[in-house]
PDB file of C-alpha atoms in Angstrom:
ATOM      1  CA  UNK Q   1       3.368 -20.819  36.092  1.00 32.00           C
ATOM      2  CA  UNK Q   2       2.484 -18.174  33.125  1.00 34.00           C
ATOM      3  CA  UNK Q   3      -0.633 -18.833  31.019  1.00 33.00           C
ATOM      4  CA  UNK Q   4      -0.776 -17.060  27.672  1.00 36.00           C
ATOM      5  CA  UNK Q   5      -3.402 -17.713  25.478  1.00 37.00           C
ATOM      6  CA  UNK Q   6      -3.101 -16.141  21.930  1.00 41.00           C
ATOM      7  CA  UNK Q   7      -6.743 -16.090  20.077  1.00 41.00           C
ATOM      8  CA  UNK Q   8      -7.581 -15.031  16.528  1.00 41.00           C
ATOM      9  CA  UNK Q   9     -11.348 -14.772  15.787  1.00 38.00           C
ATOM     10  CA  UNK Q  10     -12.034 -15.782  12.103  1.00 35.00           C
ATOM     11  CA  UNK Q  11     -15.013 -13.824  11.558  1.00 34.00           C
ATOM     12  CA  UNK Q  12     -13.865 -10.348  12.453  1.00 38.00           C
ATOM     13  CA  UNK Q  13      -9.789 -11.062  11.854  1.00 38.00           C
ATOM     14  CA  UNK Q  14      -9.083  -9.919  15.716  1.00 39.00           C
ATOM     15  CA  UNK Q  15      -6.290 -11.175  17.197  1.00 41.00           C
ATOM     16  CA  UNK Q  16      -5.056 -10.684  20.957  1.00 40.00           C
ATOM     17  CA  UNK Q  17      -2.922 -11.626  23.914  1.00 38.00           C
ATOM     18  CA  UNK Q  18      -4.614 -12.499  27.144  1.00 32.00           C
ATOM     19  CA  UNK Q  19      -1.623 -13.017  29.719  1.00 30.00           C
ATOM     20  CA  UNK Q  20      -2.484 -14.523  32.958  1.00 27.00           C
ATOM     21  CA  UNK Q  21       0.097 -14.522  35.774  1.00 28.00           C
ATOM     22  CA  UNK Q  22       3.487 -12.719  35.936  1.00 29.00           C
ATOM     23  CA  UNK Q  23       4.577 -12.870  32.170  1.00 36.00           C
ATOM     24  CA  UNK Q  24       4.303 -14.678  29.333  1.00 39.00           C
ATOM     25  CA  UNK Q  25       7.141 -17.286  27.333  1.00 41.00           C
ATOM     26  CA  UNK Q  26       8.537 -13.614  25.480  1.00 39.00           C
ATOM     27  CA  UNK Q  27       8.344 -11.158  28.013  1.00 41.00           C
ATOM     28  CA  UNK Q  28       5.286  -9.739  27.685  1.00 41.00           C
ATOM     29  CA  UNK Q  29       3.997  -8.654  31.248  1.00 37.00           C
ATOM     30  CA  UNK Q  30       0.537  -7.484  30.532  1.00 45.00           C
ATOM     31  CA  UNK Q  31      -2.089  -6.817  27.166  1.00 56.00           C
ATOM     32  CA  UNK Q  32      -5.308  -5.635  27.667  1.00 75.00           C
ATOM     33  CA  UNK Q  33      -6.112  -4.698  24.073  1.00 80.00           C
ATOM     34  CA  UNK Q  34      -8.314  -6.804  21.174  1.00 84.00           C
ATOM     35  CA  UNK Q  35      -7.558  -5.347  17.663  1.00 85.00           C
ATOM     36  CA  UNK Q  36     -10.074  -5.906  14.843  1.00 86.00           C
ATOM     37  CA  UNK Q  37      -9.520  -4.805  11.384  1.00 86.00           C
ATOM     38  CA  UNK Q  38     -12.844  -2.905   9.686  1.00 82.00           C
ATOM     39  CA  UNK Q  39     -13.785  -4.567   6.529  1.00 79.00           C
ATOM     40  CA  UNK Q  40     -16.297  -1.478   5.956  1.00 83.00           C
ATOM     41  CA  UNK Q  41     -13.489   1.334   6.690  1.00 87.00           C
ATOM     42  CA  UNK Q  42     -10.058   1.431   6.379  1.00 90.00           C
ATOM     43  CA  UNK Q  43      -9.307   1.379  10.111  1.00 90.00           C
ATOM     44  CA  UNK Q  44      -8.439  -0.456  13.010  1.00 89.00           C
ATOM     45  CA  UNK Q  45     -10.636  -0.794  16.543  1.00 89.00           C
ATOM     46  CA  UNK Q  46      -9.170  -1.196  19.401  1.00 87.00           C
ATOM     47  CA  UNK Q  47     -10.781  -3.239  22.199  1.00 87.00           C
ATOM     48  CA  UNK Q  48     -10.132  -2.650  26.103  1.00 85.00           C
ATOM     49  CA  UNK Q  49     -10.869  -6.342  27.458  1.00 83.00           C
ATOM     50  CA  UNK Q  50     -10.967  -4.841  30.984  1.00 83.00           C
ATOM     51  CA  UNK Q  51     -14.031  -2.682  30.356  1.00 87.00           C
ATOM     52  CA  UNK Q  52     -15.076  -4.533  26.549  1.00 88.00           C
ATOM     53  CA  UNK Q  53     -15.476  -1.039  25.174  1.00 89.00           C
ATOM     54  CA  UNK Q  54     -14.078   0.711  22.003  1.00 91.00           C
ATOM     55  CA  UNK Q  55     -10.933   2.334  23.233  1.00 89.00           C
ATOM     56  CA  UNK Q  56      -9.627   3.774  20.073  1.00 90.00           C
ATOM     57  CA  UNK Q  57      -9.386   3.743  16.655  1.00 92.00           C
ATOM     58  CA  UNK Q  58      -6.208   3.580  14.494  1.00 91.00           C
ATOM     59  CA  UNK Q  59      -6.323   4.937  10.927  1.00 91.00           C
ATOM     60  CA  UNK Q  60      -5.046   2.976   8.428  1.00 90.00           C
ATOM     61  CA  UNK Q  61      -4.345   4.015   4.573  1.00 86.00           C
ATOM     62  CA  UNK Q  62      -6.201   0.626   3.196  1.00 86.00           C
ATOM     63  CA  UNK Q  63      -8.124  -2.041   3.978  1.00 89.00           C
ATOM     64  CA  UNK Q  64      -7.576  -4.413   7.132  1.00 90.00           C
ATOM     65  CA  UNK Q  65      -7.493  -7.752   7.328  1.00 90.00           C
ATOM     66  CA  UNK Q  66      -5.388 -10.382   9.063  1.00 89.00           C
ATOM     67  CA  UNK Q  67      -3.330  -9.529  12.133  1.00 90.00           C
ATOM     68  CA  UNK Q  68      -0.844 -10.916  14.333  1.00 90.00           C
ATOM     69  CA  UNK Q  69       1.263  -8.947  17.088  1.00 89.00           C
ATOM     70  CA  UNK Q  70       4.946  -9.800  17.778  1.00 90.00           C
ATOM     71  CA  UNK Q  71       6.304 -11.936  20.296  1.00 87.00           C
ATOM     72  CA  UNK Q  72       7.743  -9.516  22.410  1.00 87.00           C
ATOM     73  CA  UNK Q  73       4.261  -7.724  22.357  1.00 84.00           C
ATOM     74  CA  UNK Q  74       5.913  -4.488  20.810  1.00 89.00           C
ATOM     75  CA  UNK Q  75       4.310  -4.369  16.966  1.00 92.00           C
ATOM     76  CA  UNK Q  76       1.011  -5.529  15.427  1.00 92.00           C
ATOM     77  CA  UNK Q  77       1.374  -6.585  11.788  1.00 94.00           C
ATOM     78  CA  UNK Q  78      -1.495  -5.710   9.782  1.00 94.00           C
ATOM     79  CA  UNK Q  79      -2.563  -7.085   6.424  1.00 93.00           C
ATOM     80  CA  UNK Q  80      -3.900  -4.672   3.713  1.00 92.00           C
ATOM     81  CA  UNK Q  81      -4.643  -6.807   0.972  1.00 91.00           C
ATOM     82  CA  UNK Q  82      -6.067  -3.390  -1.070  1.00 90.00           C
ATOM     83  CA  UNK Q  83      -2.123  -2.191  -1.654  1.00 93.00           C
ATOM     84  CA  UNK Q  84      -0.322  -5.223  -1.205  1.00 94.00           C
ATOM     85  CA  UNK Q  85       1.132  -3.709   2.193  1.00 95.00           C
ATOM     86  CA  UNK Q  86       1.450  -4.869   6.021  1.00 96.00           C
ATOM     87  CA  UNK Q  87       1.293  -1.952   8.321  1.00 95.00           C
ATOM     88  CA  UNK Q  88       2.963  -1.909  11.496  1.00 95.00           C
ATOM     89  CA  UNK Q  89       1.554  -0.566  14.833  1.00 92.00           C
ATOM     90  CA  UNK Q  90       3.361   0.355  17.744  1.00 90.00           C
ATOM     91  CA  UNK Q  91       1.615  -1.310  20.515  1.00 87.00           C
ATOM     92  CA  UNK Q  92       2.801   1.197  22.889  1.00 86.00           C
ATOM     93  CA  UNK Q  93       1.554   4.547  21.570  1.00 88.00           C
ATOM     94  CA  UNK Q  94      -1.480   2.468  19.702  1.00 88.00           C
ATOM     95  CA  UNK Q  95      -0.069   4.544  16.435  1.00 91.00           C
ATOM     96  CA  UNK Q  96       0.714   3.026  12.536  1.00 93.00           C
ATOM     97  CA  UNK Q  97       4.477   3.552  12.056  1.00 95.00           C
ATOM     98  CA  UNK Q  98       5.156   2.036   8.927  1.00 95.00           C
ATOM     99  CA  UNK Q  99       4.275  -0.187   5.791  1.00 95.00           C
ATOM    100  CA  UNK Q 100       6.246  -2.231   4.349  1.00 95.00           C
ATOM    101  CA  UNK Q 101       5.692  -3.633   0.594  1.00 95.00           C
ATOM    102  CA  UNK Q 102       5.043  -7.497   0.063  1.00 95.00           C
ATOM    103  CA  UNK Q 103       3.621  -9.595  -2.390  1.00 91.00           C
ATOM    104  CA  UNK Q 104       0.087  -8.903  -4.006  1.00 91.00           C
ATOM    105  CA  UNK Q 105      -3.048  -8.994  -1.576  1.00 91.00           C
ATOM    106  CA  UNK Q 106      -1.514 -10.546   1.883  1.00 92.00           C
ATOM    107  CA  UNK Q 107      -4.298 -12.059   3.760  1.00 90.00           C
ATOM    108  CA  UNK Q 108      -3.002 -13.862   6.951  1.00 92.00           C
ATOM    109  CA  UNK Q 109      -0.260 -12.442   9.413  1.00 93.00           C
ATOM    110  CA  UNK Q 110       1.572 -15.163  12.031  1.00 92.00           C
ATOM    111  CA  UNK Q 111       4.915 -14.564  14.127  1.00 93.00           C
ATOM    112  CA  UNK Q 112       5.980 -17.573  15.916  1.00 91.00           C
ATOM    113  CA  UNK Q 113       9.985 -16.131  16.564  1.00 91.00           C
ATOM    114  CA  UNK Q 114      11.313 -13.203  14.816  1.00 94.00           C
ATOM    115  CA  UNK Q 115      10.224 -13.631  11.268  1.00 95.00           C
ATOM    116  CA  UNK Q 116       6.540 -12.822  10.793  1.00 95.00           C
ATOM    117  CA  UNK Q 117       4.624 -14.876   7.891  1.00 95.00           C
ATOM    118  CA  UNK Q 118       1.946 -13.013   5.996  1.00 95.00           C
ATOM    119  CA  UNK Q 119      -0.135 -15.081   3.201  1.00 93.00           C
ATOM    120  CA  UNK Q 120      -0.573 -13.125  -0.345  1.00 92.00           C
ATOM    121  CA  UNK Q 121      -3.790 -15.139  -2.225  1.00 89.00           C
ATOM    122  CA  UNK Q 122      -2.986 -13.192  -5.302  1.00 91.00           C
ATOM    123  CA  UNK Q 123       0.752 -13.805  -5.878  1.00 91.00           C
ATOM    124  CA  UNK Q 124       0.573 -17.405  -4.284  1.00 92.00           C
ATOM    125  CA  UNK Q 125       2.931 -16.679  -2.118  1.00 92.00           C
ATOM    126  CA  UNK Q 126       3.961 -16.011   1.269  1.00 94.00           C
ATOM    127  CA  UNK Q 127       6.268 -13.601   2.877  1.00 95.00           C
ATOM    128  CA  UNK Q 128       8.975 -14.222   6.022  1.00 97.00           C
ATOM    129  CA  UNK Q 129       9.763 -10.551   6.794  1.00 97.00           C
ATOM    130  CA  UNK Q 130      12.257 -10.051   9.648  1.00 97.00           C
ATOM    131  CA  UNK Q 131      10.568  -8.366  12.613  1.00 96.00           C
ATOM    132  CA  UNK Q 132      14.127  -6.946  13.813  1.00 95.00           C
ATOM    133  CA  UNK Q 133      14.716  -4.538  10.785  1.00 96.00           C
ATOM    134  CA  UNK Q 134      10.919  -4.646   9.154  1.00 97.00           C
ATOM    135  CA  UNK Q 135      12.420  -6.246   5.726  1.00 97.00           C
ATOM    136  CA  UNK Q 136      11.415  -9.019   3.443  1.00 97.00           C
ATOM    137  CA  UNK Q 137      13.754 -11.751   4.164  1.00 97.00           C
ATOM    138  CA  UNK Q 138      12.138 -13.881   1.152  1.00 96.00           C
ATOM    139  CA  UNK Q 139       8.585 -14.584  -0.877  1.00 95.00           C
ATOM    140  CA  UNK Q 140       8.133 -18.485  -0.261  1.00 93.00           C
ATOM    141  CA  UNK Q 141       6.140 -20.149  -3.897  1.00 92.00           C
ATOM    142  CA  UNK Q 142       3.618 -21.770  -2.491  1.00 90.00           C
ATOM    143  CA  UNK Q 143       1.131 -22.582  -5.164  1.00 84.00           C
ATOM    144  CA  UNK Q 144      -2.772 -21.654  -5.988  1.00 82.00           C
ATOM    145  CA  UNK Q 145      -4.909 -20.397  -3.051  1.00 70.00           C
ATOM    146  CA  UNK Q 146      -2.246 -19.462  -0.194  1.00 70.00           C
ATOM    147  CA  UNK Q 147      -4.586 -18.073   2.454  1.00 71.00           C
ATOM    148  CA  UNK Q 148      -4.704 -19.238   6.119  1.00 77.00           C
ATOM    149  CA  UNK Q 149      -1.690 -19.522   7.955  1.00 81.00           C
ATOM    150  CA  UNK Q 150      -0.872 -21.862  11.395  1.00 78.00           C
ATOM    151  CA  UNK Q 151       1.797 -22.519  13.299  1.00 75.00           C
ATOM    152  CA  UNK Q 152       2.156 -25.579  15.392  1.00 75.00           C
ATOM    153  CA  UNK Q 153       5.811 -26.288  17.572  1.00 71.00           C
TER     154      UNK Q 153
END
């Protein structure tokens, strides 16, 4: 059987895939990368968790904060509550491809299928943009204080 563990570290908003076997439930057949988004700089580190060394960094054009990578292990959505943006990084080339616009200051990033959740505290809402096409499907009202974000199946 696959084991696939999927970790998100409060603290420094890192979130990875540790995949232990042949695959995991969506495809994925191996990730050996930790991303943590710099609340000094506006950039994202790249772990190798075979060596636990810095193995890049990607630029961003705001602030980091949560993340959450796609089920098919493709994309990493970033939060940048700063411009009221998620970037997306191609997990292949370890390069920002896009931003897309959501509500004001997203926080928390989850994808449990192929819509990706991203809390915005400021507009107390929270986002369900499709992962196929990179739009906002809809902005969810969800009161005073939207932050964290779990999913449970």
């Amino acid at each position: 059987d696959t084991v696939s563990i999927k970790y998100q570290n409060w603290f420094t908003k890192s979130v990875g895939w540790e995949v232990a076997g042949r695959s995991s439930p969506w495809g994925l057949v191996r990730q050996r990368y930790d991303f943590t988004a710099d609340q000094g700089k506006p950039e994202l580190v790249v772990i190798d968790t075979a060596t636990n060394k810095v193995k890049s960094r990607i630029a961003l054009p705001g602030r980091g904060y949560g993340t959450a990578s796609t089920t098919d292990g493709h994309s990493l959505l970033v939060a940048r509550p700063d411009l009221d943006k998620v970037a997306i990084v191609d997990l292949g080339t370890l390069k920002l491809t896009r931003t897309i616009d959501v509500c004001k200051s997203p926080a928390e990033v989850i994808v449990p299928g192929d819509i990706a959740y991203v809390s915005c505290t400021h507009s107390h809402q929270v986002a369900a943009i499709d992962t196929k096409d990179w739009k906002v499907r809809s902005l969810i009202d969800v009161g005073n204080g939207s932050d964290g974000l779990a999913w449970a199946k």
